[in-house]
Amino acid sequence: MAGEATYRGRFAPSPTGPLHFGSLVAAVGSYLDARAQGGEWLVRMEDVDTPRNVPGAADGILATLEAYGFEWDGPVLWQSTRFAAYAEALQRLIDGGLAYGCACSRKEIADSGSHPAIDGGLAYPGTCRNGLPAGRVARAWRLRVNDEALAFVDRLQGTVTQHLQSDVGDFVLRRADGLFAYQLAVAVDDEFQAISDVVRGADLLASTPRQIWLQRCLGYATPRYAHLPVASNAAGEKLSKQTLAPALTPGQAGPTLVRALAFLGQTVPAELAQAPLAEIWAWAHAHWDFAAMPRRKSIPLATLP
Ligand code: GLU
């Protein structure tokens, strides 16, 4: 029917290591939200940061998703095949005067009295925004931002507001090593795949205003966002390869899936942990309750039953 809203969600892992409980939670949340709304669910392999890719990790992630019973729509989109699209988007921003070449090294930015950015690193002080200093060449490409309030309403975390200029500064679209930045790749691909709903971990909440700004600069639609609580260890660190989160074991799929559902606030019957995987998914699809999800940014795993 013309005008009917189409739900399209996605799960976009980076192949920097095996799937762990934290990434499973994001996959489960986005998958069930998509299916509950009769939507499609796509998988995108975010292998754009090639030096960080771990050989075999992408295939391992896809095999684990299959072993856990996820069924995605269409072929996997590999960001490593999308360089031409990112280059075209960057060129459009440069041609429009929205992106510019930057000669600054990390050390020069650190020495220029810049203040910390909202999610680590340093806010770019704008050294090259009015042209490269004499005799310098562009190493990276940055997007111009302004300091107006940029706000969006997250379905779980409520209203999020940033002032991009003071919170992050003009940010990198193409790095000095020639690689395209995650922020650009994700904006281009969410548009390319016509994603209506981004459901992902709250560790990416602070990136979202940059992505919305990029969408506006490129004339893209802005999806709805829901940022799920991330699983943290007892020290409050997000589960990741760096914090040595254990890889998921396919043999434990049922009980681990049940733990992920419980983590997302679903009231799972205790006996379901021993049920066949298909039965757990049938229960999850029938009982998925978005409103029951905790509206928190992180939850230590030790607090789980
Ligand atoms: N590839 C990103 C990650 O694994 C997720 C990006 C996203 O969902 O937008 O952290």
Coordinates of C-alpha atoms and ligand atoms in Angstrom, one line a residue:
M1 CA 0.0 0.0 0.0
A2 CA 1.5 3.4 -1.0
G3 CA 2.8 5.4 1.9
E4 CA 2.9 2.4 4.3
A5 CA 6.0 2.6 6.5
T6 CA 8.4 -0.2 5.9
Y7 CA 10.5 -1.4 8.8
R8 CA 14.1 -2.3 7.9
G9 CA 16.6 -3.0 10.7
R10 CA 20.1 -4.2 10.6
F11 CA 22.9 -5.8 12.7
A12 CA 26.3 -4.4 11.8
P13 CA 29.1 -6.2 13.5
S14 CA 32.8 -5.4 13.0
P15 CA 35.0 -8.4 12.4
T16 CA 37.5 -7.5 15.0
G17 CA 36.9 -10.7 16.9
P18 CA 34.3 -13.4 17.6
L19 CA 30.8 -12.6 18.6
H20 CA 30.5 -12.3 22.4
F21 CA 27.5 -11.8 24.7
G22 CA 27.5 -8.0 24.3
S23 CA 27.1 -8.3 20.5
L24 CA 24.6 -11.1 20.8
V25 CA 22.4 -8.7 22.9
A26 CA 22.5 -6.1 20.1
A27 CA 21.7 -8.7 17.5
V28 CA 18.7 -10.1 19.5
G29 CA 17.3 -6.6 20.2
S30 CA 17.4 -5.5 16.6
Y31 CA 16.2 -8.8 15.2
L32 CA 13.2 -9.1 17.5
D33 CA 12.2 -5.4 17.1
A34 CA 12.3 -5.9 13.3
R35 CA 10.3 -9.1 13.3
A36 CA 7.8 -7.8 15.8
Q37 CA 7.0 -5.0 13.4
G38 CA 6.8 -7.2 10.4
G39 CA 10.1 -5.8 9.2
E40 CA 13.2 -7.0 7.4
W41 CA 16.5 -7.5 9.1
L42 CA 19.7 -7.2 7.3
V43 CA 23.3 -8.0 8.3
R44 CA 26.1 -5.7 7.3
M45 CA 29.8 -6.6 7.9
E46 CA 31.6 -3.5 9.0
D47 CA 35.0 -4.4 7.8
V48 CA 35.9 -0.9 6.6
D49 CA 38.7 -0.5 9.2
T50 CA 40.9 -3.2 7.4
P51 CA 43.9 -3.1 9.8
R52 CA 41.5 -4.1 12.7
N53 CA 39.9 -7.0 10.9
V54 CA 40.9 -10.3 12.3
P55 CA 41.3 -13.0 9.6
G56 CA 38.4 -15.5 9.8
A57 CA 36.4 -13.3 12.3
A58 CA 33.7 -12.3 9.8
D59 CA 33.0 -15.9 8.7
G60 CA 33.0 -16.9 12.4
I61 CA 30.4 -14.2 13.3
L62 CA 28.1 -15.3 10.4
A63 CA 28.5 -19.0 11.4
T64 CA 27.7 -18.1 15.0
L65 CA 24.6 -16.1 14.0
E66 CA 23.4 -19.1 12.0
A67 CA 24.1 -21.4 14.9
Y68 CA 22.0 -19.2 17.1
G69 CA 19.1 -19.4 14.7
F70 CA 19.1 -15.8 13.2
E71 CA 17.6 -15.6 9.8
W72 CA 18.6 -12.4 7.9
D73 CA 17.1 -11.0 4.7
G74 CA 19.1 -10.8 1.5
P75 CA 22.9 -11.1 1.2
V76 CA 25.3 -9.7 3.7
L77 CA 26.6 -6.3 2.8
W78 CA 30.4 -6.1 3.1
Q79 CA 31.7 -2.6 3.7
S80 CA 35.0 -3.6 2.1
T81 CA 33.1 -3.6 -1.3
R82 CA 31.7 -0.2 -0.8
F83 CA 34.7 2.1 -1.1
A84 CA 33.5 3.7 -4.3
A85 CA 30.2 4.7 -2.6
Y86 CA 32.1 6.3 0.3
A87 CA 34.4 8.1 -2.1
E88 CA 31.5 9.5 -4.0
A89 CA 29.8 10.7 -0.8
L90 CA 33.0 12.3 0.4
Q91 CA 33.5 14.0 -3.0
R92 CA 30.0 15.4 -2.8
L93 CA 30.7 16.9 0.6
I94 CA 34.0 18.4 -0.6
D95 CA 32.3 19.8 -3.7
G96 CA 29.7 21.4 -1.6
G97 CA 32.3 23.0 0.7
L98 CA 31.1 20.9 3.6
A99 CA 34.2 18.8 3.9
Y100 CA 37.8 20.0 3.8
G101 CA 41.4 18.6 3.8
C102 CA 43.2 18.7 7.1
A103 CA 47.0 18.6 7.6
C104 CA 47.1 18.3 11.3
S105 CA 48.9 15.3 13.0
R106 CA 47.6 13.8 16.2
K107 CA 50.4 15.6 18.0
E108 CA 49.6 19.0 16.5
I109 CA 46.0 18.6 17.6
A110 CA 47.1 17.6 21.1
D111 CA 49.5 20.6 21.3
S112 CA 46.9 23.0 20.1
G113 CA 45.1 23.2 23.4
S114 CA 42.1 21.2 22.3
H115 CA 39.7 19.8 24.9
P116 CA 38.6 16.1 25.2
A117 CA 35.8 15.0 22.8
I118 CA 32.6 13.6 24.2
D119 CA 33.6 10.0 23.6
G120 CA 37.3 10.0 23.9
G121 CA 40.0 11.6 21.8
L122 CA 40.3 15.3 21.3
A123 CA 37.8 17.8 19.9
Y124 CA 39.2 19.2 16.7
P125 CA 40.1 22.8 17.2
G126 CA 39.4 23.8 13.6
T127 CA 43.0 24.6 12.6
C128 CA 42.5 23.8 8.9
R129 CA 38.8 24.7 8.5
N130 CA 39.6 27.9 6.6
G131 CA 42.3 26.4 4.4
L132 CA 45.5 24.5 4.8
P133 CA 48.4 26.4 6.3
A134 CA 51.0 27.4 3.7
G135 CA 53.2 24.5 2.6
R136 CA 51.0 21.8 4.2
V137 CA 49.2 19.0 2.4
A138 CA 45.9 17.4 3.4
R139 CA 46.3 14.1 5.3
A140 CA 42.7 13.6 6.3
W141 CA 39.3 14.9 5.3
R142 CA 36.9 16.4 7.9
L143 CA 33.3 17.4 7.9
R144 CA 32.4 20.9 9.1
V145 CA 30.0 21.0 12.0
N146 CA 28.4 23.9 13.9
D147 CA 27.6 24.5 17.5
E148 CA 23.8 24.5 17.3
A149 CA 22.1 22.0 19.5
L150 CA 21.5 18.7 17.6
A151 CA 18.9 16.6 19.3
F152 CA 17.1 13.4 18.6
V153 CA 14.7 11.3 20.6
D154 CA 16.0 7.8 21.2
R155 CA 13.2 5.2 21.6
L156 CA 14.9 3.9 24.8
Q157 CA 17.3 6.6 26.0
G158 CA 15.0 9.6 25.5
T159 CA 16.3 12.9 24.2
V160 CA 19.9 13.1 23.4
T161 CA 21.5 16.5 22.6
Q162 CA 24.9 17.4 21.4
H163 CA 26.7 20.6 20.3
L164 CA 28.9 19.0 17.7
Q165 CA 31.5 21.8 17.5
S166 CA 32.3 21.8 21.2
D167 CA 31.5 18.1 21.8
V168 CA 33.6 16.6 18.9
G169 CA 34.7 19.3 16.5
D170 CA 34.9 18.9 12.7
F171 CA 35.2 15.1 12.5
V172 CA 37.2 12.8 10.2
L173 CA 35.6 11.2 7.2
R174 CA 38.7 9.9 5.6
R175 CA 41.7 9.1 7.7
A176 CA 45.4 9.9 7.0
D177 CA 45.9 6.2 6.2
G178 CA 43.3 6.6 3.4
L179 CA 40.6 4.5 5.1
F180 CA 37.1 5.8 5.3
A181 CA 35.8 6.5 8.9
Y182 CA 33.1 4.4 10.5
Q183 CA 30.9 7.5 10.7
L184 CA 30.8 8.1 7.0
A185 CA 30.5 4.4 6.1
V186 CA 27.6 3.8 8.5
A187 CA 25.7 6.9 7.2
V188 CA 26.2 5.9 3.6
D189 CA 25.2 2.3 4.2
D190 CA 22.2 3.0 6.4
E191 CA 20.8 5.1 3.5
F192 CA 21.9 2.6 0.8
Q193 CA 20.1 -0.2 2.6
A194 CA 17.1 2.0 3.4
I195 CA 17.3 1.3 7.1
S196 CA 14.3 2.7 9.0
D197 CA 15.4 1.6 12.4
V198 CA 18.8 1.4 14.0
V199 CA 18.8 -0.8 17.1
R200 CA 22.3 -1.1 18.6
G201 CA 24.3 -0.8 21.7
A202 CA 24.4 2.4 23.8
D203 CA 28.1 2.6 23.3
L204 CA 27.2 4.2 19.9
L205 CA 24.8 6.7 21.4
A206 CA 27.4 9.5 21.3
S207 CA 28.2 8.8 17.7
T208 CA 24.5 9.2 16.6
P209 CA 24.5 13.0 16.4
R210 CA 27.5 12.8 14.0
Q211 CA 25.6 10.3 11.9
I212 CA 22.5 12.5 11.8
W213 CA 24.6 15.5 10.9
L214 CA 26.1 13.5 8.0
Q215 CA 22.6 12.4 6.9
R216 CA 21.6 16.0 6.7
C217 CA 24.7 17.1 4.8
L218 CA 24.2 14.3 2.3
G219 CA 20.4 14.8 2.0
Y220 CA 19.6 11.3 3.5
A221 CA 16.7 10.2 5.6
T222 CA 17.3 9.9 9.4
P223 CA 16.2 6.5 10.8
R224 CA 14.7 6.0 14.2
Y225 CA 17.2 5.0 16.9
A226 CA 17.0 2.7 19.9
H227 CA 20.2 2.3 21.9
L228 CA 20.2 -0.9 24.0
P229 CA 22.0 -1.2 27.3
V230 CA 25.4 -2.7 26.8
A231 CA 26.7 -5.6 28.9
S232 CA 29.6 -4.5 31.1
N233 CA 31.9 -6.5 33.4
A234 CA 32.0 -6.0 37.2
A235 CA 34.5 -3.0 36.6
G236 CA 31.8 -1.3 34.4
E237 CA 33.8 -1.8 31.2
K238 CA 31.8 -2.7 28.1
L239 CA 32.3 -6.4 27.1
S240 CA 34.6 -6.4 24.2
K241 CA 37.7 -8.1 22.9
Q242 CA 39.7 -5.6 24.9
T243 CA 38.0 -6.7 28.2
L244 CA 38.5 -10.3 27.1
A245 CA 34.8 -11.1 26.8
P246 CA 34.5 -14.8 26.0
A247 CA 33.5 -15.9 22.5
L248 CA 30.0 -17.4 22.3
T249 CA 30.0 -21.2 22.0
P250 CA 27.4 -22.6 19.5
G251 CA 26.8 -25.6 21.9
Q252 CA 25.4 -23.2 24.5
A253 CA 23.1 -21.3 22.1
G254 CA 19.8 -22.0 23.9
P255 CA 20.8 -21.0 27.4
T256 CA 22.9 -18.0 26.1
L257 CA 20.0 -16.7 24.0
V258 CA 17.7 -17.0 27.1
R259 CA 20.3 -14.9 29.1
A260 CA 20.3 -12.3 26.3
L261 CA 16.5 -12.1 26.5
A262 CA 16.6 -11.7 30.2
F263 CA 19.3 -9.1 29.9
L264 CA 16.9 -7.1 27.6
G265 CA 14.2 -7.2 30.4
Q266 CA 12.1 -10.0 28.9
T267 CA 10.4 -12.3 31.5
V268 CA 11.6 -15.6 30.3
P269 CA 10.1 -18.8 31.8
A270 CA 12.9 -20.6 33.6
E271 CA 12.4 -23.9 31.8
L272 CA 12.9 -22.2 28.4
A273 CA 16.7 -22.3 28.9
Q274 CA 16.6 -26.1 28.3
A275 CA 14.2 -25.9 25.4
P276 CA 15.2 -26.4 21.7
L277 CA 16.4 -23.3 20.0
A278 CA 13.4 -23.1 17.7
E279 CA 11.1 -23.1 20.8
I280 CA 13.1 -20.3 22.4
W281 CA 12.8 -18.2 19.3
A282 CA 9.0 -19.0 19.0
W283 CA 8.6 -17.8 22.6
A284 CA 10.7 -14.7 21.9
H285 CA 8.8 -13.7 18.8
A286 CA 5.4 -14.2 20.5
H287 CA 6.3 -12.4 23.7
W288 CA 8.8 -9.7 22.6
D289 CA 8.1 -6.6 24.7
F290 CA 10.0 -3.5 23.7
A291 CA 8.6 -1.5 26.6
A292 CA 10.1 -4.0 29.1
M293 CA 13.7 -3.2 28.1
P294 CA 15.8 -1.3 30.7
R295 CA 16.3 2.3 29.7
R296 CA 19.9 2.2 30.8
K297 CA 23.2 2.6 29.0
S298 CA 24.9 -0.3 30.6
I299 CA 24.2 -3.2 32.9
P300 CA 26.9 -5.2 34.7
L301 CA 26.5 -8.8 33.9
A302 CA 27.0 -9.8 37.6
T303 CA 23.5 -8.4 38.4
L304 CA 21.8 -10.9 36.2
P305 CA 19.9 -13.8 37.9
Ligands
GLU1 N1 30.2 -1.9 13.6 C1 29.8 -1.3 14.8 C2 30.3 -2.1 16.0 O1 30.5 -3.3 15.9 C3 28.4 -1.1 15.0 C4 27.9 -0.1 14.1 C5 26.4 0.2 14.2 O2 25.6 -0.7 14.6 O3 26.0 1.3 13.7 O4 30.5 -1.5 17.1

